[in-house]
PDB file of C-alpha atoms in Angstrom:
ATOM      1  CA  MET A   5     -31.500 -84.287 -57.398  1.00 58.00           C
ATOM      2  CA  THR A   6     -31.874 -81.948 -54.402  1.00 66.00           C
ATOM      3  CA  ASP A   7     -28.559 -81.748 -52.594  1.00 88.00           C
ATOM      4  CA  LYS A   8     -28.200 -78.270 -51.820  1.00 95.00           C
ATOM      5  CA  ARG A   9     -30.246 -75.892 -49.861  1.00 97.00           C
ATOM      6  CA  CYS A  10     -29.784 -72.083 -48.667  1.00 98.00           C
ATOM      7  CA  CYS A  11     -31.463 -69.320 -47.091  1.00 98.00           C
ATOM      8  CA  ILE A  12     -30.633 -65.791 -48.597  1.00 98.00           C
ATOM      9  CA  ILE A  13     -31.490 -62.578 -46.841  1.00 98.00           C
ATOM     10  CA  ILE A  14     -31.008 -59.477 -49.162  1.00 98.00           C
ATOM     11  CA  SER A  15     -31.405 -56.083 -47.630  1.00 98.00           C
ATOM     12  CA  GLY A  16     -31.346 -52.593 -49.428  1.00 97.00           C
ATOM     13  CA  LYS A  17     -33.683 -51.330 -52.091  1.00 96.00           C
ATOM     14  CA  VAL A  18     -35.084 -54.925 -52.828  1.00 96.00           C
ATOM     15  CA  GLN A  19     -38.868 -54.477 -52.264  1.00 95.00           C
ATOM     16  CA  GLY A  20     -40.956 -52.666 -55.225  1.00 94.00           C
ATOM     17  CA  VAL A  21     -38.214 -53.336 -57.696  1.00 95.00           C
ATOM     18  CA  TYR A  22     -39.072 -56.683 -59.153  1.00 95.00           C
ATOM     19  CA  TYR A  23     -36.632 -58.622 -57.074  1.00 96.00           C
ATOM     20  CA  ARG A  24     -38.902 -61.616 -56.264  1.00 96.00           C
ATOM     21  CA  ALA A  25     -40.118 -61.892 -59.934  1.00 96.00           C
ATOM     22  CA  TYR A  26     -36.503 -61.597 -61.128  1.00 95.00           C
ATOM     23  CA  THR A  27     -35.636 -64.289 -58.752  1.00 97.00           C
ATOM     24  CA  LYS A  28     -38.454 -66.695 -59.785  1.00 97.00           C
ATOM     25  CA  ILE A  29     -37.502 -66.161 -63.461  1.00 96.00           C
ATOM     26  CA  HIS A  30     -34.103 -67.288 -62.940  1.00 95.00           C
ATOM     27  CA  ALA A  31     -34.671 -69.941 -60.574  1.00 97.00           C
ATOM     28  CA  GLU A  32     -36.902 -71.787 -63.112  1.00 96.00           C
ATOM     29  CA  LYS A  33     -34.288 -71.261 -65.819  1.00 96.00           C
ATOM     30  CA  MET A  34     -31.724 -72.787 -63.525  1.00 95.00           C
ATOM     31  CA  ASN A  35     -33.956 -75.549 -62.169  1.00 96.00           C
ATOM     32  CA  VAL A  36     -33.841 -74.097 -58.466  1.00 97.00           C
ATOM     33  CA  ASN A  37     -36.838 -74.625 -56.483  1.00 97.00           C
ATOM     34  CA  GLY A  38     -38.014 -72.720 -53.286  1.00 98.00           C
ATOM     35  CA  TYR A  39     -39.548 -69.429 -52.770  1.00 98.00           C
ATOM     36  CA  ALA A  40     -38.930 -65.630 -52.438  1.00 98.00           C
ATOM     37  CA  LYS A  41     -40.880 -63.460 -50.049  1.00 97.00           C
ATOM     38  CA  ASN A  42     -40.874 -59.934 -48.726  1.00 97.00           C
ATOM     39  CA  LEU A  43     -40.192 -59.501 -44.971  1.00 98.00           C
ATOM     40  CA  PRO A  44     -41.941 -57.050 -42.843  1.00 98.00           C
ATOM     41  CA  ASP A  45     -38.544 -55.186 -42.357  1.00 97.00           C
ATOM     42  CA  GLY A  46     -38.024 -54.437 -45.884  1.00 97.00           C
ATOM     43  CA  ARG A  47     -35.676 -57.342 -46.583  1.00 98.00           C
ATOM     44  CA  VAL A  48     -36.195 -60.204 -48.960  1.00 98.00           C
ATOM     45  CA  GLU A  49     -35.894 -63.745 -47.950  1.00 98.00           C
ATOM     46  CA  ILE A  50     -35.185 -66.344 -50.514  1.00 98.00           C
ATOM     47  CA  VAL A  51     -34.936 -70.255 -49.802  1.00 98.00           C
ATOM     48  CA  ALA A  52     -33.435 -72.169 -52.744  1.00 98.00           C
ATOM     49  CA  GLU A  53     -32.793 -76.007 -53.250  1.00 97.00           C
ATOM     50  CA  GLY A  54     -31.354 -77.995 -56.028  1.00 96.00           C
ATOM     51  CA  ASP A  55     -28.282 -79.435 -57.437  1.00 94.00           C
ATOM     52  CA  GLU A  56     -24.998 -77.724 -56.202  1.00 94.00           C
ATOM     53  CA  PHE A  57     -24.037 -76.337 -59.503  1.00 95.00           C
ATOM     54  CA  ASP A  58     -27.519 -75.294 -60.079  1.00 96.00           C
ATOM     55  CA  VAL A  59     -27.955 -73.475 -56.577  1.00 97.00           C
ATOM     56  CA  LEU A  60     -24.354 -71.950 -56.681  1.00 96.00           C
ATOM     57  CA  SER A  61     -24.952 -70.482 -60.222  1.00 96.00           C
ATOM     58  CA  PHE A  62     -28.444 -69.184 -58.989  1.00 97.00           C
ATOM     59  CA  ILE A  63     -26.867 -67.515 -55.979  1.00 97.00           C
ATOM     60  CA  GLN A  64     -24.105 -65.861 -58.401  1.00 94.00           C
ATOM     61  CA  PHE A  65     -26.670 -64.496 -60.775  1.00 91.00           C
ATOM     62  CA  ILE A  66     -29.247 -63.032 -58.312  1.00 94.00           C
ATOM     63  CA  ARG A  67     -26.498 -61.419 -56.166  1.00 93.00           C
ATOM     64  CA  SER A  68     -26.924 -58.130 -58.269  1.00 89.00           C
ATOM     65  CA  GLY A  69     -30.686 -58.331 -58.643  1.00 91.00           C
ATOM     66  CA  PRO A  70     -32.798 -56.462 -61.188  1.00 93.00           C
ATOM     67  CA  PRO A  71     -31.469 -53.195 -62.433  1.00 93.00           C
ATOM     68  CA  SER A  72     -33.508 -51.006 -59.980  1.00 95.00           C
ATOM     69  CA  ALA A  73     -32.468 -52.942 -56.931  1.00 96.00           C
ATOM     70  CA  ILE A  74     -29.656 -51.559 -54.476  1.00 96.00           C
ATOM     71  CA  ILE A  75     -28.239 -54.302 -52.560  1.00 96.00           C
ATOM     72  CA  GLU A  76     -26.711 -53.346 -49.294  1.00 97.00           C
ATOM     73  CA  SER A  77     -26.227 -56.966 -47.749  1.00 97.00           C
ATOM     74  CA  PHE A  78     -26.529 -60.503 -49.297  1.00 97.00           C
ATOM     75  CA  ASP A  79     -26.371 -63.252 -46.535  1.00 98.00           C
ATOM     76  CA  VAL A  80     -26.239 -66.955 -47.551  1.00 98.00           C
ATOM     77  CA  GLU A  81     -26.801 -69.549 -44.561  1.00 98.00           C
ATOM     78  CA  TRP A  82     -26.461 -73.131 -46.060  1.00 97.00           C
ATOM     79  CA  GLN A  83     -28.766 -75.528 -44.571  1.00 94.00           C
ATOM     80  CA  LYS A  84     -29.696 -79.361 -44.929  1.00 92.00           C
ATOM     81  CA  ALA A  85     -31.733 -80.061 -48.026  1.00 92.00           C
ATOM     82  CA  LYS A  86     -35.166 -81.171 -47.557  1.00 92.00           C
ATOM     83  CA  GLY A  87     -36.439 -81.685 -50.978  1.00 91.00           C
ATOM     84  CA  GLU A  88     -39.812 -80.202 -49.866  1.00 92.00           C
ATOM     85  CA  PHE A  89     -40.271 -77.971 -53.113  1.00 95.00           C
ATOM     86  CA  LYS A  90     -41.594 -78.741 -56.371  1.00 95.00           C
ATOM     87  CA  ASP A  91     -41.067 -75.463 -57.926  1.00 97.00           C
ATOM     88  CA  PHE A  92     -40.171 -71.879 -57.225  1.00 98.00           C
ATOM     89  CA  ARG A  93     -42.798 -69.636 -55.948  1.00 98.00           C
ATOM     90  CA  ILE A  94     -43.315 -66.055 -54.629  1.00 97.00           C
ATOM     91  CA  ASP A  95     -44.891 -65.824 -51.176  1.00 93.00           C
TER      92      ASP A  95
END
């Protein structure tokens, strides 16, 4: 059941360090759907949907990112769940 949705914007050294692939691997393990994409300004945007427990666990896990990432900011905005995703993709 999809009951939670959030948009996460991460800044720092988050492009070119496998952040999106890392996110996808853990989203699939945690039953979270959505996407991760690089933004033109060097940040990464993640939209995640799923069960509340799964989304909260996912956020906690990806907060640190892969070992080569340096997170400067990690902003979460909660939104109304839409149930529009069937999987987690990298855009």
